[in-house]
Tab-separated table of C-alpha atoms in Angstrom:
chain	number	residue	atom	x	y	z
A	1	UNK	CA	33.432	62.096	8.436
A	2	UNK	CA	31.539	59.550	6.341
A	3	UNK	CA	32.528	58.891	2.752
A	4	UNK	CA	29.378	60.581	1.415
A	5	UNK	CA	30.341	63.794	3.230
A	6	UNK	CA	33.971	63.761	2.149
A	7	UNK	CA	35.136	66.607	-0.169
A	8	UNK	CA	36.653	64.012	-2.539
A	9	UNK	CA	33.204	62.455	-2.949
A	10	UNK	CA	31.366	65.760	-3.203
A	11	UNK	CA	33.578	66.913	-6.077
A	12	UNK	CA	34.086	63.432	-7.578
A	13	UNK	CA	37.873	63.764	-7.561
A	14	UNK	CA	40.661	61.418	-6.475
A	15	UNK	CA	43.484	61.960	-4.017
A	16	UNK	CA	45.935	62.426	-6.895
A	17	UNK	CA	43.799	64.992	-8.781
A	18	UNK	CA	45.678	68.190	-9.554
A	19	UNK	CA	44.602	71.628	-8.324
A	20	UNK	CA	43.245	72.567	-11.766
A	21	UNK	CA	41.247	69.351	-11.929
A	22	UNK	CA	39.772	70.075	-8.488
A	23	UNK	CA	38.774	73.597	-9.582
A	24	UNK	CA	37.167	72.303	-12.766
A	25	UNK	CA	35.246	69.590	-10.904
A	26	UNK	CA	34.063	72.136	-8.318
A	27	UNK	CA	32.590	74.307	-11.086
A	28	UNK	CA	30.774	71.305	-12.535
A	29	UNK	CA	29.511	70.189	-9.100
A	30	UNK	CA	27.960	73.589	-8.409
A	31	UNK	CA	25.459	72.917	-11.181
A	32	UNK	CA	24.179	69.794	-9.418
A	33	UNK	CA	24.768	70.421	-5.703
A	34	UNK	CA	24.663	73.146	-3.071
A	35	UNK	CA	27.044	75.920	-4.081
A	36	UNK	CA	28.327	76.594	-0.567
A	37	UNK	CA	29.021	72.909	-0.023
A	38	UNK	CA	31.024	72.699	-3.232
A	39	UNK	CA	33.032	75.847	-2.479
A	40	UNK	CA	33.942	74.533	0.995
A	41	UNK	CA	34.990	71.190	-0.491
A	42	UNK	CA	37.213	72.945	-3.060
A	43	UNK	CA	38.793	75.176	-0.400
A	44	UNK	CA	39.544	72.145	1.780
A	45	UNK	CA	41.195	70.120	-0.976
A	46	UNK	CA	43.317	73.018	-2.236
A	47	UNK	CA	44.701	73.701	1.233
A	48	UNK	CA	47.557	71.234	2.061
A	49	UNK	CA	46.828	71.334	5.805
A	50	UNK	CA	43.030	71.372	5.681
A	51	UNK	CA	42.846	68.439	3.279
A	52	UNK	CA	44.626	66.039	5.695
A	53	UNK	CA	41.360	65.246	7.460
A	54	UNK	CA	39.662	64.551	4.132
A	55	UNK	CA	42.534	62.284	3.060
A	56	UNK	CA	42.480	60.322	6.323
A	57	UNK	CA	38.709	59.870	6.018
A	58	UNK	CA	38.813	58.863	2.330
A	59	UNK	CA	40.137	55.784	0.510
A	60	UNK	CA	43.926	56.012	0.283
A	61	UNK	CA	45.487	53.269	-1.811
A	62	UNK	CA	42.367	52.554	-3.893
A	63	UNK	CA	42.003	53.304	-7.588
A	64	UNK	CA	38.989	55.028	-9.119
A	65	UNK	CA	37.466	51.749	-10.315
A	66	UNK	CA	37.636	50.221	-6.841
A	67	UNK	CA	36.268	53.401	-5.271
A	68	UNK	CA	33.330	53.450	-7.673
A	69	UNK	CA	32.444	49.834	-6.876
A	70	UNK	CA	32.674	50.442	-3.127
A	71	UNK	CA	30.496	53.555	-3.239
A	72	UNK	CA	27.866	51.655	-5.230
A	73	UNK	CA	27.871	48.829	-2.677
A	74	UNK	CA	27.557	51.278	0.200
A	75	UNK	CA	24.546	52.890	-1.431
A	76	UNK	CA	22.802	49.781	-2.729
A	77	UNK	CA	23.995	46.722	-0.840
A	78	UNK	CA	26.110	47.638	2.201
A	79	UNK	CA	25.937	44.164	3.791
A	80	UNK	CA	27.956	42.781	0.867
A	81	UNK	CA	30.947	44.858	1.972
A	82	UNK	CA	31.700	42.404	4.786
A	83	UNK	CA	31.861	39.560	2.245
A	84	UNK	CA	33.850	41.394	-0.438
A	85	UNK	CA	37.196	40.012	0.718
A	86	UNK	CA	39.001	40.605	-2.585
A	87	UNK	CA	38.185	44.291	-2.665
A	88	UNK	CA	38.845	44.857	1.029
A	89	UNK	CA	42.066	42.874	1.018
A	90	UNK	CA	43.441	45.138	-1.687
A	91	UNK	CA	42.813	48.292	0.328
A	92	UNK	CA	44.858	49.553	3.242
A	93	UNK	CA	43.405	49.455	6.798
A	94	UNK	CA	42.424	53.131	6.750
A	95	UNK	CA	40.363	52.751	3.580
A	96	UNK	CA	38.869	49.519	4.902
A	97	UNK	CA	37.805	51.144	8.174
A	98	UNK	CA	36.249	54.119	6.361
A	99	UNK	CA	34.355	51.836	3.987
A	100	UNK	CA	32.988	49.673	6.785
A	101	UNK	CA	31.907	52.648	8.907
A	102	UNK	CA	29.945	54.117	6.004
A	103	UNK	CA	28.458	50.704	5.295
A	104	UNK	CA	27.346	50.346	8.906
A	105	UNK	CA	25.481	53.658	8.817
A	106	UNK	CA	23.738	52.787	5.546
A	107	UNK	CA	22.352	49.492	6.783
A	108	UNK	CA	18.875	49.265	8.260
A	109	UNK	CA	18.252	48.036	11.800
A	110	UNK	CA	20.140	44.787	12.224
A	111	UNK	CA	20.332	42.009	14.815
A	112	UNK	CA	22.985	42.053	17.505
A	113	UNK	CA	25.139	39.391	15.852
A	114	UNK	CA	25.350	41.321	12.590
A	115	UNK	CA	26.170	44.663	14.198
A	116	UNK	CA	28.726	42.900	16.407
A	117	UNK	CA	30.432	41.608	13.252
A	118	UNK	CA	30.425	45.094	11.717
A	119	UNK	CA	31.907	46.771	14.779
A	120	UNK	CA	34.536	44.073	15.259
A	121	UNK	CA	35.669	44.431	11.636
A	122	UNK	CA	35.743	48.241	11.893
A	123	UNK	CA	37.689	48.213	15.178
A	124	UNK	CA	40.239	45.697	13.880
A	125	UNK	CA	40.769	47.648	10.672
A	126	UNK	CA	41.225	50.930	12.516
A	127	UNK	CA	43.655	49.354	14.972
A	128	UNK	CA	45.799	48.154	12.058
A	129	UNK	CA	46.295	51.672	10.698
A	130	UNK	CA	49.910	52.830	10.783
A	131	UNK	CA	50.307	56.594	10.831
A	132	UNK	CA	53.655	56.199	9.075
A	133	UNK	CA	52.229	53.967	6.345
A	134	UNK	CA	49.200	56.215	5.919
A	135	UNK	CA	51.401	59.312	5.633
A	136	UNK	CA	53.457	57.609	2.926
A	137	UNK	CA	50.308	56.597	1.013
A	138	UNK	CA	48.916	60.142	1.185
A	139	UNK	CA	52.239	61.652	0.089
A	140	UNK	CA	52.442	59.375	-2.964
A	141	UNK	CA	49.063	60.731	-4.109
A	142	UNK	CA	50.107	64.303	-3.301
A	143	UNK	CA	53.255	64.032	-5.365
A	144	UNK	CA	51.198	62.919	-8.351
A	145	UNK	CA	48.747	65.772	-7.762
A	146	UNK	CA	51.523	68.339	-7.436
A	147	UNK	CA	50.513	69.236	-3.853
A	148	UNK	CA	53.099	69.714	-1.115
A	149	UNK	CA	53.690	66.561	0.872
A	150	UNK	CA	53.115	66.090	4.611
A	151	UNK	CA	56.459	66.552	6.344
A	152	UNK	CA	55.260	66.030	9.916
A	153	UNK	CA	53.636	62.675	10.696
A	154	UNK	CA	52.058	64.162	13.832
A	155	UNK	CA	49.541	65.973	11.622
A	156	UNK	CA	48.262	62.612	10.396
A	157	UNK	CA	48.220	61.220	13.951
A	158	UNK	CA	46.067	64.169	15.058
A	159	UNK	CA	43.687	63.604	12.157
A	160	UNK	CA	43.464	59.898	13.057
A	161	UNK	CA	42.646	60.799	16.653
A	162	UNK	CA	39.776	63.034	15.500
A	163	UNK	CA	38.649	60.314	13.134
A	164	UNK	CA	38.630	57.741	15.937
A	165	UNK	CA	36.353	59.923	18.062
A	166	UNK	CA	34.002	60.244	15.079
A	167	UNK	CA	34.050	56.463	14.592
A	168	UNK	CA	33.132	55.866	18.243
A	169	UNK	CA	30.285	58.384	18.201
A	170	UNK	CA	28.916	57.024	14.910
A	171	UNK	CA	28.996	53.446	16.184
A	172	UNK	CA	27.350	54.538	19.445
A	173	UNK	CA	24.535	56.143	17.499
A	174	UNK	CA	23.993	52.863	15.665
A	175	UNK	CA	24.051	50.914	18.931
A	176	UNK	CA	21.454	53.263	20.423
A	177	UNK	CA	18.995	52.085	17.777
A	178	UNK	CA	18.984	48.677	19.472
A	179	UNK	CA	16.874	47.524	22.399
A	180	UNK	CA	18.818	48.081	25.625
A	181	UNK	CA	19.006	44.385	26.503
A	182	UNK	CA	20.208	43.511	22.996
A	183	UNK	CA	22.740	46.330	23.030
A	184	UNK	CA	24.213	45.231	26.379
A	185	UNK	CA	24.365	41.593	25.263
A	186	UNK	CA	25.994	42.606	21.971
A	187	UNK	CA	28.611	44.788	23.679
A	188	UNK	CA	29.405	42.012	26.156
A	189	UNK	CA	29.979	39.513	23.345
A	190	UNK	CA	31.964	42.092	21.373
A	191	UNK	CA	34.321	42.796	24.284
A	192	UNK	CA	34.766	39.065	24.926
A	193	UNK	CA	35.831	38.546	21.311
A	194	UNK	CA	37.909	41.714	21.115
A	195	UNK	CA	39.923	40.902	24.261
A	196	UNK	CA	39.766	37.094	24.175
A	197	UNK	CA	37.759	37.305	27.422
A	198	UNK	CA	40.162	39.776	28.990
A	199	UNK	CA	43.334	37.882	28.116
A	200	UNK	CA	44.687	40.507	25.695
A	201	UNK	CA	44.490	44.241	25.142
A	202	UNK	CA	41.425	45.218	23.152
A	203	UNK	CA	41.215	47.521	20.157
A	204	UNK	CA	41.118	51.265	20.742
A	205	UNK	CA	37.634	51.741	19.330
A	206	UNK	CA	36.073	48.987	21.454
A	207	UNK	CA	37.836	50.322	24.545
A	208	UNK	CA	36.412	53.788	23.912
A	209	UNK	CA	32.954	52.323	23.277
A	210	UNK	CA	33.129	50.638	26.677
A	211	UNK	CA	34.324	53.854	28.343
A	212	UNK	CA	31.398	55.757	26.828
A	213	UNK	CA	29.022	52.979	27.876
A	214	UNK	CA	30.386	53.035	31.436
A	215	UNK	CA	29.844	56.782	31.650
A	216	UNK	CA	26.218	56.420	30.559
A	217	UNK	CA	25.684	53.457	32.917
A	218	UNK	CA	26.920	55.386	35.960
A	219	UNK	CA	23.415	56.576	36.878
A	220	UNK	CA	22.242	52.954	36.900
A	221	UNK	CA	25.210	51.850	39.021
A	222	UNK	CA	24.652	54.602	41.598
A	223	UNK	CA	20.983	53.696	41.971
A	224	UNK	CA	21.571	49.933	42.002
A	225	UNK	CA	24.414	50.171	44.524
A	226	UNK	CA	22.149	51.979	46.965
A	227	UNK	CA	19.447	49.343	46.454
A	228	UNK	CA	21.932	46.523	47.102
A	229	UNK	CA	23.277	48.240	50.241
A	230	UNK	CA	19.757	48.838	51.559
A	231	UNK	CA	18.726	45.213	51.019
A	232	UNK	CA	21.950	43.973	52.641
A	233	UNK	CA	21.205	46.110	55.718
A	234	UNK	CA	17.645	44.748	55.830
A	235	UNK	CA	18.942	41.167	55.720
A	236	UNK	CA	21.278	41.843	58.631
A	237	UNK	CA	18.443	43.439	60.604
A	238	UNK	CA	16.279	40.377	59.959
A	239	UNK	CA	19.072	38.055	61.028
A	240	UNK	CA	19.472	40.083	64.223
A	241	UNK	CA	15.744	39.718	64.926
A	242	UNK	CA	16.099	35.965	64.378
A	243	UNK	CA	13.442	35.791	61.642
A	244	UNK	CA	12.712	32.295	60.236
A	245	UNK	CA	15.365	30.994	57.848
A	246	UNK	CA	12.763	30.736	55.059
A	247	UNK	CA	12.093	34.485	55.285
A	248	UNK	CA	15.815	35.249	55.353
A	249	UNK	CA	16.411	32.959	52.354
A	250	UNK	CA	13.817	34.824	50.281
A	251	UNK	CA	15.603	38.109	50.832
A	252	UNK	CA	19.039	36.607	50.233
A	253	UNK	CA	17.757	35.093	46.968
A	254	UNK	CA	16.365	38.494	45.996
A	255	UNK	CA	19.736	40.114	46.683
A	256	UNK	CA	21.524	37.472	44.615
A	257	UNK	CA	19.181	38.062	41.663
A	258	UNK	CA	19.659	41.830	41.860
A	259	UNK	CA	23.449	41.483	41.879
A	260	UNK	CA	23.302	39.068	38.929
A	261	UNK	CA	21.211	41.563	36.951
A	262	UNK	CA	23.627	44.302	37.999
A	263	UNK	CA	26.485	42.165	36.682
A	264	UNK	CA	24.903	41.879	33.232
A	265	UNK	CA	25.277	45.640	32.899
A	266	UNK	CA	28.797	45.653	34.367
A	267	UNK	CA	30.127	42.621	32.462
A	268	UNK	CA	31.592	44.405	29.391
A	269	UNK	CA	33.256	46.950	31.672
A	270	UNK	CA	34.722	44.232	33.894
A	271	UNK	CA	36.184	42.313	30.926
A	272	UNK	CA	37.569	45.476	29.318
A	273	UNK	CA	39.234	46.472	32.582
A	274	UNK	CA	40.644	42.975	32.967
A	275	UNK	CA	42.256	43.219	29.522
A	276	UNK	CA	44.012	46.413	30.633
A	277	UNK	CA	45.139	45.001	33.981
A	278	UNK	CA	42.758	47.172	35.987
A	279	UNK	CA	39.578	46.517	37.958
A	280	UNK	CA	36.115	48.046	37.805
A	281	UNK	CA	35.716	50.244	40.895
A	282	UNK	CA	31.921	49.874	41.038
A	283	UNK	CA	32.236	46.078	40.952
A	284	UNK	CA	34.674	46.145	43.861
A	285	UNK	CA	32.285	48.365	45.808
A	286	UNK	CA	29.354	45.983	45.318
A	287	UNK	CA	31.591	43.006	46.089
A	288	UNK	CA	32.624	44.616	49.376
A	289	UNK	CA	28.988	45.174	50.371
A	290	UNK	CA	27.851	41.616	49.687
A	291	UNK	CA	30.987	39.968	51.115
A	292	UNK	CA	30.671	42.009	54.297
A	293	UNK	CA	27.075	40.805	54.498
A	294	UNK	CA	28.102	37.178	53.977
A	295	UNK	CA	30.863	37.238	56.604
A	296	UNK	CA	28.629	38.975	59.160
A	297	UNK	CA	25.788	36.525	58.546
A	298	UNK	CA	28.125	33.678	59.411
A	299	UNK	CA	30.327	35.187	62.121
A	300	UNK	CA	27.576	36.915	64.039
A	301	UNK	CA	24.478	34.840	63.299
A	302	UNK	CA	25.791	31.452	62.169
A	303	UNK	CA	23.852	31.533	58.857
A	304	UNK	CA	26.170	29.191	56.971
A	305	UNK	CA	23.850	28.324	54.069
A	306	UNK	CA	22.999	31.968	53.339
A	307	UNK	CA	26.683	32.846	53.492
A	308	UNK	CA	27.615	30.011	51.106
A	309	UNK	CA	24.925	31.104	48.619
A	310	UNK	CA	26.226	34.679	48.591
A	311	UNK	CA	29.872	33.635	48.225
A	312	UNK	CA	29.013	31.243	45.383
A	313	UNK	CA	27.193	34.073	43.610
A	314	UNK	CA	30.277	36.279	44.049
A	315	UNK	CA	32.469	33.626	42.419
A	316	UNK	CA	30.222	33.643	39.356
A	317	UNK	CA	29.550	37.379	39.141
A	318	UNK	CA	33.002	38.784	39.880
A	319	UNK	CA	35.142	36.262	37.991
A	320	UNK	CA	36.634	39.122	35.916
A	321	UNK	CA	37.578	41.197	38.985
A	322	UNK	CA	40.716	39.340	40.009
A	323	UNK	CA	41.129	40.445	43.635
A	324	UNK	CA	37.452	39.793	44.353
A	325	UNK	CA	37.497	36.460	42.526
A	326	UNK	CA	40.540	35.267	44.455
A	327	UNK	CA	39.014	36.225	47.795
A	328	UNK	CA	35.664	34.650	46.859
A	329	UNK	CA	37.406	31.399	45.962
A	330	UNK	CA	39.244	31.413	49.292
A	331	UNK	CA	36.014	32.136	51.184
A	332	UNK	CA	34.209	29.372	49.301
A	333	UNK	CA	36.873	26.787	50.103
A	334	UNK	CA	36.899	27.772	53.764
A	335	UNK	CA	33.113	27.671	54.043
A	336	UNK	CA	32.874	24.320	52.278
A	337	UNK	CA	35.389	22.772	54.629
A	338	UNK	CA	33.757	24.368	57.650
A	339	UNK	CA	30.434	23.019	56.444
A	340	UNK	CA	31.920	19.534	56.188
A	341	UNK	CA	33.559	19.782	59.573
A	342	UNK	CA	30.408	21.036	61.231
A	343	UNK	CA	28.738	17.853	60.070
A	344	UNK	CA	31.407	15.714	61.794
A	345	UNK	CA	32.599	17.937	64.639
A	346	UNK	CA	31.299	20.304	67.276
A	347	UNK	CA	32.534	23.585	65.760
A	348	UNK	CA	29.815	26.001	66.856
A	349	UNK	CA	28.747	29.330	65.359
A	350	UNK	CA	29.422	32.432	67.430
A	351	UNK	CA	27.271	35.495	67.986
A	352	UNK	CA	30.220	37.868	68.039
A	353	UNK	CA	33.990	37.937	67.996
A	354	UNK	CA	35.737	37.747	71.399
A	355	UNK	CA	37.264	40.807	73.007
A	356	UNK	CA	40.903	41.383	72.080
A	357	UNK	CA	43.328	43.893	73.517
A	358	UNK	CA	45.672	44.513	76.424
A	359	UNK	CA	46.502	47.343	78.805
A	360	UNK	CA	49.972	47.291	80.335
A	361	UNK	CA	50.390	43.816	78.867
A	362	UNK	CA	47.300	42.543	80.661
A	363	UNK	CA	44.075	41.585	78.890
A	364	UNK	CA	42.982	39.215	76.133
A	365	UNK	CA	44.784	37.923	73.068
A	366	UNK	CA	45.094	35.015	70.636
A	367	UNK	CA	47.814	32.383	70.922
A	368	UNK	CA	48.599	29.221	69.003
A	369	UNK	CA	48.281	27.927	65.474
A	370	UNK	CA	47.147	24.380	64.710
A	371	UNK	CA	44.866	22.307	62.473
A	372	UNK	CA	45.407	24.367	59.300
A	373	UNK	CA	42.573	24.264	56.761
A	374	UNK	CA	42.384	26.434	53.603
A	375	UNK	CA	43.896	29.497	55.204
A	376	UNK	CA	42.206	29.041	58.581
A	377	UNK	CA	43.551	27.494	61.762
A	378	UNK	CA	42.623	26.771	65.345
A	379	UNK	CA	43.897	29.163	67.997
A	380	UNK	CA	43.231	29.781	71.687
A	381	UNK	CA	41.802	32.925	73.249
A	382	UNK	CA	43.760	33.681	76.438
A	383	UNK	CA	43.634	35.955	79.435
A	384	UNK	CA	47.210	37.245	79.720
A	385	UNK	CA	49.174	38.938	82.500
A	386	UNK	CA	52.398	40.736	81.575
A	387	UNK	CA	52.016	39.156	78.150
A	388	UNK	CA	52.034	35.635	79.612
A	389	UNK	CA	49.038	33.409	78.730
A	390	UNK	CA	47.529	32.516	82.101
A	391	UNK	CA	44.013	31.213	81.453
A	392	UNK	CA	42.701	29.719	78.187
A	393	UNK	CA	39.129	30.956	77.690
A	394	UNK	CA	38.053	29.412	74.362
A	395	UNK	CA	39.252	27.827	71.105
A	396	UNK	CA	38.317	29.347	67.740
A	397	UNK	CA	38.825	28.612	64.087
A	398	UNK	CA	40.218	31.853	62.662
A	399	UNK	CA	42.119	33.436	59.794
A	400	UNK	CA	44.465	36.403	59.967
A	401	UNK	CA	44.911	39.157	57.399
A	402	UNK	CA	48.463	40.586	57.714
A	403	UNK	CA	47.510	43.584	55.555
A	404	UNK	CA	44.732	44.795	57.858
A	405	UNK	CA	46.112	43.027	60.960
A	406	UNK	CA	42.646	41.691	61.713
A	407	UNK	CA	41.282	38.279	62.649
A	408	UNK	CA	38.171	36.677	61.190
A	409	UNK	CA	36.387	34.208	63.516
A	410	UNK	CA	34.582	31.290	61.844
A	411	UNK	CA	33.421	29.208	64.803
A	412	UNK	CA	34.117	27.950	68.323
A	413	UNK	CA	35.773	24.578	68.963
A	414	UNK	CA	36.378	22.279	71.927
A	415	UNK	CA	39.284	22.538	74.310
A	416	UNK	CA	42.134	20.101	73.816
A	417	UNK	CA	43.475	18.109	76.764
A	418	UNK	CA	46.389	20.531	76.889
A	419	UNK	CA	43.974	23.448	77.150
A	420	UNK	CA	42.032	21.820	79.979
A	421	UNK	CA	45.265	21.174	81.887
A	422	UNK	CA	46.401	24.742	81.251
A	423	UNK	CA	43.015	26.044	82.403
A	424	UNK	CA	43.252	24.075	85.677
A	425	UNK	CA	46.806	25.275	86.260
A	426	UNK	CA	45.831	28.858	85.516
A	427	UNK	CA	42.807	28.794	87.817
A	428	UNK	CA	44.859	27.140	90.554
A	429	UNK	CA	47.500	29.838	90.220
A	430	UNK	CA	44.887	32.588	90.406
A	431	UNK	CA	43.268	31.021	93.485
A	432	UNK	CA	46.672	30.694	95.111
A	433	UNK	CA	47.480	34.361	94.463
A	434	UNK	CA	44.078	35.438	95.789
A	435	UNK	CA	44.582	33.242	98.871
A	436	UNK	CA	48.007	34.771	99.533
A	437	UNK	CA	46.720	38.289	99.090
A	438	UNK	CA	43.754	37.711	101.397
A	439	UNK	CA	45.900	36.485	104.291
């Protein structure tokens, strides 16, 4: 609850006021305020269990003079609360958080930098609350008031949990007053500061703000993901129809822009997940779609420049999604080196991967490993009989993923002298066998 709604404020009593003082103040308050409201406030403060929520949401540790000054600032000049270091330093984190939350709600519409400062201060203060320390502070006031102390700290922890949910909802309401673009930009900057760009665990309130934001953004993600998948399919169809590269580039550029705009919405979620050692599932899904597009554009259609543009975009967009970032960096290095080699060698693009597989140890497979380059290497595609490589059919630059047990083919190279000799020997052997069989 906000300070203005707290029973202590309604009745103008302190946490160490005795039961008789509370009753007297309630009778006085009835003359100036709603009778039902005053009766409920009195009932709450006279009940040792009910009043815990009011105590947690009030100003424990502050004297009446300090409370009066704070309440006046909240009502008349809330922005000064952020600058009143002397007053705030003297209060405990719980009181500080409650003061700042009430100040935030009193302020008029503010720019994103100001509201970011408010939320950061509130979240930090709330995170510094110790349930043990708060229980002790409340019990000191209760002893003075002659009210039974709190013997179970869990009761305070429960009240803090309820208070945290109220804080998050109140802050969300304030954020919703902002323009959407400003709100997203503010939340992104807030999460960056709160987590040191994902390097440390964020505060509980900011984490819950991001979780609530992610839930509300899910409709956008679902719609955008379908749009990205549809455009990726269209690009592949165009590549298959061999449309001019200028036409293909326009659509690839459009896809890149859409994903970048998508990332602006996902950015605070990505950074928050990074700080917790997890990864944003929606980001991984989009990354899979666009990477699959990039690899297919190169492997099947030889569109190196389009592939490089997509992979470079992935490096920028998914920097906070570790597994995607690592793979994008690997892909980028491989493509850059392939690009350089294609300028000085005869590595040719391929329309499709070669057939692999054997039946009764006869068929086609990959042998060899040479000319390593950023996780790729040259290998030879063989026709095998009883598992023995008989005829070399082609040389490819490939990489192998031991997790999926799959090869990725990047281009076709020239035979080495050894391969030519092997090919001649293999063909000679086949001709000899055929000759023997035919006789």
